[in-house]
């Protein structure tokens, strides 16, 4: 382990040490030209070309460390940030700020119950046993549901606020708690749903839709460096999402062509020497590029090419 003094004056940037977010986070850092070599079995790596130390932590710890101010910047799931806030409401001295949503790590925190049985809706779990790795979010979800159910019962002259479920924390393999007979339902993250279905469960409610996020502490060191990292990450995300479309078009068809592909902000248009043609470059979302190229060709544009972007700032 590095001596704490070796980290003095460095921006501390936490990334997941394993799990569903790790590789996408490392790819993002590589796209930002954050150069480092992580030695085997060490959870700290010094960045070669910036005053940054990377800390490899469990995703569940990153929100805590950033919110408490011991780490400046971090990549984790928004579910982890929301769970920390549910258990530890931010104060003037603690709390993490979301800097950016990141285009990976999408999943849902869902209420799951057996496919067959008495529990077939979230409200059926009032008074029952629920196991989860997210007790704070689960508690808030069922408290709000109880208020809704209670207010409806009151309107009909019934008994009012139901008894909340007994929520038990389990750090992993939450679906196993149902098979073991210690839970009537669970609240767990769902990506593809394969694990849930193989355990004989199905989703009956969604607590929270999550994705990866870049977060920062309230009082980070090196704010200028954080700004640079943020700009680079935005550029990598844009390069992943867009392609540059370049084409030539006659002046009299320019307005129509621009209406087909207006770009993120506006196209770049330059005159071709000795002619009434224009050269146009515009950023187009990758998922739309083929259709846009077809439409441009149909309106009279020529020499149409799509160019991959390495980075965009």
CSV table of C-alpha atoms in Angstrom, one decimal:
chain,number,residue,atom,x,y,z
A,1,UNK,CA,0.0,0.0,0.0
A,2,UNK,CA,1.2,3.5,-0.8
A,3,UNK,CA,2.3,5.8,2.0
A,4,UNK,CA,-0.5,8.4,2.5
A,5,UNK,CA,2.1,11.1,2.0
A,6,UNK,CA,2.6,9.8,-1.5
A,7,UNK,CA,-0.9,11.0,-2.3
A,8,UNK,CA,-0.5,14.5,-0.9
A,9,UNK,CA,-1.4,17.1,-3.5
A,10,UNK,CA,-2.9,14.6,-5.9
A,11,UNK,CA,-6.5,14.5,-7.2
A,12,UNK,CA,-8.0,11.3,-5.8
A,13,UNK,CA,-10.1,9.6,-8.5
A,14,UNK,CA,-12.0,6.5,-7.5
A,15,UNK,CA,-13.0,3.9,-10.0
A,16,UNK,CA,-14.7,0.5,-9.6
A,17,UNK,CA,-12.2,-2.3,-8.8
A,18,UNK,CA,-14.4,-5.0,-10.2
A,19,UNK,CA,-18.0,-5.7,-11.4
A,20,UNK,CA,-20.2,-4.5,-14.1
A,21,UNK,CA,-18.9,-0.9,-14.3
A,22,UNK,CA,-15.1,-1.5,-14.2
A,23,UNK,CA,-14.2,-2.2,-17.8
A,24,UNK,CA,-16.3,0.6,-19.2
A,25,UNK,CA,-14.8,3.0,-16.7
A,26,UNK,CA,-11.3,2.0,-17.6
A,27,UNK,CA,-12.1,2.4,-21.3
A,28,UNK,CA,-13.4,5.9,-20.6
A,29,UNK,CA,-10.1,6.8,-18.8
A,30,UNK,CA,-8.1,5.4,-21.7
A,31,UNK,CA,-10.1,7.6,-24.1
A,32,UNK,CA,-9.3,10.6,-21.9
A,33,UNK,CA,-5.5,9.8,-22.1
A,34,UNK,CA,-5.3,9.1,-18.4
A,35,UNK,CA,-2.2,6.9,-18.4
A,36,UNK,CA,-1.4,4.6,-15.6
A,37,UNK,CA,-0.2,1.1,-14.8
A,38,UNK,CA,-1.9,-0.8,-11.9
A,39,UNK,CA,0.4,-3.2,-10.2
A,40,UNK,CA,-1.0,-6.6,-9.2
A,41,UNK,CA,-3.0,-6.7,-6.0
A,42,UNK,CA,-2.6,-2.9,-5.4
A,43,UNK,CA,-5.7,-0.7,-5.3
A,44,UNK,CA,-3.8,2.6,-5.9
A,45,UNK,CA,-2.2,3.6,-9.2
A,46,UNK,CA,-0.4,6.9,-9.9
A,47,UNK,CA,-1.3,8.5,-13.2
A,48,UNK,CA,1.8,9.2,-15.3
A,49,UNK,CA,0.7,12.3,-17.2
A,50,UNK,CA,-1.5,14.1,-14.6
A,51,UNK,CA,-1.3,14.8,-10.8
A,52,UNK,CA,-3.9,12.1,-10.2
A,53,UNK,CA,-4.0,8.9,-8.1
A,54,UNK,CA,-6.6,6.3,-9.1
A,55,UNK,CA,-8.2,4.4,-6.2
A,56,UNK,CA,-9.7,1.1,-7.1
A,57,UNK,CA,-12.7,0.6,-4.7
A,58,UNK,CA,-15.9,-1.3,-4.6
A,59,UNK,CA,-18.6,0.6,-6.4
A,60,UNK,CA,-20.6,0.7,-3.2
A,61,UNK,CA,-17.8,2.4,-1.4
A,62,UNK,CA,-17.1,5.1,-4.0
A,63,UNK,CA,-20.2,7.2,-3.3
A,64,UNK,CA,-19.4,7.1,0.5
A,65,UNK,CA,-15.8,8.1,0.1
A,66,UNK,CA,-16.7,11.0,-2.3
A,67,UNK,CA,-19.6,12.2,-0.2
A,68,UNK,CA,-17.5,12.2,2.9
A,69,UNK,CA,-14.8,14.2,1.1
A,70,UNK,CA,-11.9,11.7,1.4
A,71,UNK,CA,-11.9,11.2,-2.4
A,72,UNK,CA,-12.3,14.1,-4.9
A,73,UNK,CA,-13.9,12.4,-7.9
A,74,UNK,CA,-15.4,9.0,-8.7
A,75,UNK,CA,-17.3,6.8,-11.1
A,76,UNK,CA,-20.0,4.7,-9.7
A,77,UNK,CA,-23.7,3.8,-10.2
A,78,UNK,CA,-26.3,6.4,-9.6
A,79,UNK,CA,-28.0,3.6,-7.5
A,80,UNK,CA,-25.1,3.7,-5.1
A,81,UNK,CA,-25.2,7.5,-4.8
A,82,UNK,CA,-29.0,7.5,-4.1
A,83,UNK,CA,-28.6,4.7,-1.5
A,84,UNK,CA,-25.9,6.7,0.3
A,85,UNK,CA,-28.2,9.8,0.3
A,86,UNK,CA,-31.1,7.7,1.5
A,87,UNK,CA,-29.2,6.5,4.5
A,88,UNK,CA,-27.0,9.7,5.1
A,89,UNK,CA,-28.9,12.8,4.0
A,90,UNK,CA,-26.3,15.3,2.7
A,91,UNK,CA,-25.3,18.3,4.9
A,92,UNK,CA,-23.4,21.5,4.2
A,93,UNK,CA,-20.2,19.6,4.8
A,94,UNK,CA,-21.0,16.2,3.2
A,95,UNK,CA,-22.6,14.9,0.0
A,96,UNK,CA,-21.6,14.2,-3.5
A,97,UNK,CA,-22.5,16.2,-6.6
A,98,UNK,CA,-23.3,14.5,-9.9
A,99,UNK,CA,-21.1,15.9,-12.7
A,100,UNK,CA,-22.1,13.7,-15.6
A,101,UNK,CA,-24.4,10.8,-16.5
A,102,UNK,CA,-22.3,8.2,-18.3
A,103,UNK,CA,-23.6,6.0,-21.1
A,104,UNK,CA,-23.1,2.6,-19.5
A,105,UNK,CA,-24.1,0.6,-16.4
A,106,UNK,CA,-27.8,0.9,-17.1
A,107,UNK,CA,-30.0,-1.3,-14.9
A,108,UNK,CA,-33.1,-1.1,-12.7
A,109,UNK,CA,-33.5,-1.6,-9.0
A,110,UNK,CA,-36.7,-3.7,-8.9
A,111,UNK,CA,-39.1,-5.3,-6.4
A,112,UNK,CA,-39.1,-9.0,-7.2
A,113,UNK,CA,-41.3,-11.8,-6.0
A,114,UNK,CA,-42.0,-15.5,-6.8
A,115,UNK,CA,-43.8,-16.0,-10.1
A,116,UNK,CA,-46.4,-18.1,-8.3
A,117,UNK,CA,-47.7,-17.3,-4.8
A,118,UNK,CA,-49.5,-14.7,-2.7
A,119,UNK,CA,-47.1,-11.9,-3.3
A,120,UNK,CA,-47.8,-10.5,-6.8
A,121,UNK,CA,-47.6,-6.7,-6.3
A,122,UNK,CA,-45.3,-4.4,-4.2
A,123,UNK,CA,-48.2,-3.7,-1.8
A,124,UNK,CA,-48.6,-7.4,-1.1
A,125,UNK,CA,-45.2,-7.3,0.7
A,126,UNK,CA,-46.4,-5.0,3.6
A,127,UNK,CA,-45.7,-7.0,6.7
A,128,UNK,CA,-43.6,-9.5,4.8
A,129,UNK,CA,-39.8,-10.1,4.7
A,130,UNK,CA,-37.8,-8.3,2.0
A,131,UNK,CA,-34.0,-8.7,1.5
A,132,UNK,CA,-31.9,-6.2,-0.4
A,133,UNK,CA,-28.5,-4.6,-0.8
A,134,UNK,CA,-30.2,-1.3,-0.9
A,135,UNK,CA,-32.1,-1.0,2.4
A,136,UNK,CA,-32.2,2.8,2.3
A,137,UNK,CA,-33.9,3.0,-1.1
A,138,UNK,CA,-36.1,0.0,-0.3
A,139,UNK,CA,-37.3,1.6,2.9
A,140,UNK,CA,-38.1,4.9,1.1
A,141,UNK,CA,-39.9,3.1,-1.7
A,142,UNK,CA,-42.2,1.2,0.7
A,143,UNK,CA,-42.7,4.2,2.9
A,144,UNK,CA,-44.0,6.2,-0.1
A,145,UNK,CA,-46.1,3.3,-1.2
A,146,UNK,CA,-47.6,2.9,2.3
A,147,UNK,CA,-48.6,6.6,2.2
A,148,UNK,CA,-50.3,6.1,-1.2
A,149,UNK,CA,-52.1,3.0,0.0
A,150,UNK,CA,-53.0,4.5,3.3
A,151,UNK,CA,-54.5,7.7,1.8
A,152,UNK,CA,-56.6,5.5,-0.6
A,153,UNK,CA,-57.8,3.4,2.3
A,154,UNK,CA,-58.7,6.5,4.3
A,155,UNK,CA,-60.8,7.8,1.4
A,156,UNK,CA,-62.8,4.6,1.5
A,157,UNK,CA,-63.1,4.6,5.3
A,158,UNK,CA,-60.7,1.7,5.8
A,159,UNK,CA,-57.9,1.1,8.3
A,160,UNK,CA,-55.2,3.4,6.9
A,161,UNK,CA,-51.4,3.1,7.0
A,162,UNK,CA,-50.2,-0.6,6.4
A,163,UNK,CA,-47.3,-2.2,8.3
A,164,UNK,CA,-44.0,-1.8,6.4
A,165,UNK,CA,-42.1,-4.9,5.3
A,166,UNK,CA,-39.2,-6.1,7.4
A,167,UNK,CA,-36.2,-5.1,5.3
A,168,UNK,CA,-33.0,-7.1,5.8
A,169,UNK,CA,-29.6,-6.2,4.3
A,170,UNK,CA,-27.7,-8.7,2.3
A,171,UNK,CA,-24.5,-7.7,0.4
A,172,UNK,CA,-24.7,-10.1,-2.5
A,173,UNK,CA,-26.6,-13.0,-4.1
A,174,UNK,CA,-29.8,-11.4,-2.9
A,175,UNK,CA,-31.9,-13.7,-5.0
A,176,UNK,CA,-30.7,-16.6,-3.0
A,177,UNK,CA,-32.5,-15.3,0.1
A,178,UNK,CA,-35.8,-16.3,-1.4
A,179,UNK,CA,-34.6,-19.8,-2.2
A,180,UNK,CA,-33.3,-20.1,1.3
A,181,UNK,CA,-36.7,-19.3,2.7
A,182,UNK,CA,-35.6,-16.2,4.6
A,183,UNK,CA,-37.3,-13.6,2.3
A,184,UNK,CA,-40.8,-13.3,0.7
A,185,UNK,CA,-39.5,-10.9,-1.8
A,186,UNK,CA,-36.3,-9.0,-2.7
A,187,UNK,CA,-35.2,-5.6,-4.1
A,188,UNK,CA,-32.3,-6.0,-6.4
A,189,UNK,CA,-30.6,-4.7,-9.5
A,190,UNK,CA,-31.8,-6.1,-12.8
A,191,UNK,CA,-29.8,-5.9,-16.1
A,192,UNK,CA,-30.8,-8.6,-18.4
A,193,UNK,CA,-33.2,-10.3,-16.0
A,194,UNK,CA,-31.6,-13.8,-16.5
A,195,UNK,CA,-30.6,-14.2,-12.8
A,196,UNK,CA,-34.0,-13.1,-11.7
A,197,UNK,CA,-35.8,-15.6,-13.9
A,198,UNK,CA,-33.5,-18.4,-13.1
A,199,UNK,CA,-34.3,-17.9,-9.4
A,200,UNK,CA,-38.0,-18.2,-10.2
A,201,UNK,CA,-38.7,-14.5,-9.6
A,202,UNK,CA,-40.3,-11.7,-11.6
A,203,UNK,CA,-40.4,-8.0,-11.3
A,204,UNK,CA,-43.5,-6.3,-10.0
A,205,UNK,CA,-42.2,-2.8,-9.3
A,206,UNK,CA,-39.3,-0.5,-10.2
A,207,UNK,CA,-37.7,1.5,-7.3
A,208,UNK,CA,-35.1,3.3,-9.4
A,209,UNK,CA,-33.5,3.3,-12.9
A,210,UNK,CA,-29.8,3.5,-12.7
A,211,UNK,CA,-26.7,4.3,-14.8
A,212,UNK,CA,-23.1,5.1,-14.2
A,213,UNK,CA,-22.3,8.6,-13.1
A,214,UNK,CA,-19.3,10.8,-12.6
A,215,UNK,CA,-19.5,12.4,-9.1
A,216,UNK,CA,-17.4,14.9,-7.2
A,217,UNK,CA,-17.1,15.9,-3.6
A,218,UNK,CA,-18.4,19.2,-2.4
A,219,UNK,CA,-14.9,20.6,-1.7
A,220,UNK,CA,-12.5,18.9,-4.2
A,221,UNK,CA,-8.9,19.7,-4.8
A,222,UNK,CA,-7.7,20.8,-8.2
A,223,UNK,CA,-11.0,22.1,-9.6
A,224,UNK,CA,-9.3,23.1,-12.9
A,225,UNK,CA,-8.1,19.5,-13.4
A,226,UNK,CA,-11.6,18.2,-12.6
A,227,UNK,CA,-12.9,20.6,-15.3
A,228,UNK,CA,-10.3,19.2,-17.8
A,229,UNK,CA,-11.2,15.6,-17.0
A,230,UNK,CA,-14.9,16.4,-17.4
A,231,UNK,CA,-14.4,18.0,-20.8
A,232,UNK,CA,-12.4,15.0,-22.0
A,233,UNK,CA,-15.0,12.6,-20.8
A,234,UNK,CA,-17.7,14.6,-22.6
A,235,UNK,CA,-15.6,14.4,-25.7
A,236,UNK,CA,-15.1,10.6,-25.4
A,237,UNK,CA,-18.9,10.2,-25.0
A,238,UNK,CA,-19.6,12.4,-28.0
A,239,UNK,CA,-17.1,10.4,-30.1
A,240,UNK,CA,-18.9,7.2,-29.1
A,241,UNK,CA,-22.3,8.6,-30.0
A,242,UNK,CA,-21.6,10.6,-33.2
A,243,UNK,CA,-19.9,10.3,-36.5
A,244,UNK,CA,-18.8,13.2,-38.8
A,245,UNK,CA,-20.7,13.3,-42.0
A,246,UNK,CA,-19.0,15.2,-44.8
A,247,UNK,CA,-20.5,15.9,-48.3
A,248,UNK,CA,-20.6,18.3,-51.2
A,249,UNK,CA,-23.8,20.0,-52.3
A,250,UNK,CA,-24.8,22.7,-54.8
A,251,UNK,CA,-25.5,26.1,-53.3
A,252,UNK,CA,-29.2,25.9,-54.3
A,253,UNK,CA,-29.7,22.7,-52.4
A,254,UNK,CA,-27.7,23.7,-49.3
A,255,UNK,CA,-30.7,24.7,-47.1
A,256,UNK,CA,-32.5,21.5,-47.8
A,257,UNK,CA,-29.4,19.4,-47.0
A,258,UNK,CA,-28.8,21.2,-43.8
A,259,UNK,CA,-32.5,20.6,-42.8
A,260,UNK,CA,-31.8,16.8,-43.1
A,261,UNK,CA,-28.7,17.0,-40.9
A,262,UNK,CA,-28.6,20.1,-38.7
A,263,UNK,CA,-25.9,18.7,-36.4
A,264,UNK,CA,-25.2,19.1,-32.7
A,265,UNK,CA,-25.0,22.9,-33.0
A,266,UNK,CA,-24.6,23.8,-36.7
A,267,UNK,CA,-22.9,22.4,-39.8
A,268,UNK,CA,-19.5,23.7,-41.0
A,269,UNK,CA,-19.9,25.0,-44.5
A,270,UNK,CA,-17.1,26.1,-46.8
A,271,UNK,CA,-17.1,27.1,-50.5
A,272,UNK,CA,-15.4,24.9,-53.1
A,273,UNK,CA,-13.0,27.0,-55.3
A,274,UNK,CA,-14.3,28.0,-58.7
A,275,UNK,CA,-17.8,26.6,-58.3
A,276,UNK,CA,-21.2,27.1,-56.7
A,277,UNK,CA,-20.8,24.0,-54.6
A,278,UNK,CA,-20.4,23.9,-50.9
A,279,UNK,CA,-18.5,21.4,-48.7
A,280,UNK,CA,-20.4,20.5,-45.5
A,281,UNK,CA,-19.3,18.7,-42.4
A,282,UNK,CA,-21.8,17.9,-39.6
A,283,UNK,CA,-22.0,15.6,-36.6
A,284,UNK,CA,-24.7,12.9,-36.8
A,285,UNK,CA,-25.7,10.3,-34.3
A,286,UNK,CA,-24.3,6.9,-35.3
A,287,UNK,CA,-27.7,5.3,-35.0
A,288,UNK,CA,-29.0,7.7,-37.7
A,289,UNK,CA,-26.0,8.0,-40.0
A,290,UNK,CA,-27.2,5.5,-42.6
A,291,UNK,CA,-30.6,7.1,-43.0
A,292,UNK,CA,-29.1,10.6,-43.1
A,293,UNK,CA,-26.6,9.6,-45.8
A,294,UNK,CA,-29.5,8.1,-47.9
A,295,UNK,CA,-31.6,11.3,-47.5
A,296,UNK,CA,-28.6,13.5,-48.4
A,297,UNK,CA,-28.0,11.5,-51.6
A,298,UNK,CA,-31.7,11.8,-52.4
A,299,UNK,CA,-31.7,15.5,-52.1
A,300,UNK,CA,-28.7,15.9,-54.5
A,301,UNK,CA,-25.6,15.8,-52.2
A,302,UNK,CA,-22.5,14.0,-53.5
A,303,UNK,CA,-19.2,12.6,-52.2
A,304,UNK,CA,-20.9,11.6,-48.9
A,305,UNK,CA,-18.7,10.0,-46.3
A,306,UNK,CA,-19.0,9.1,-42.6
A,307,UNK,CA,-15.9,9.5,-40.5
A,308,UNK,CA,-15.4,8.0,-37.0
A,309,UNK,CA,-14.3,10.4,-34.3
A,310,UNK,CA,-11.5,9.7,-31.9
A,311,UNK,CA,-12.4,12.5,-29.5
A,312,UNK,CA,-14.6,15.6,-29.4
A,313,UNK,CA,-14.3,18.6,-27.1
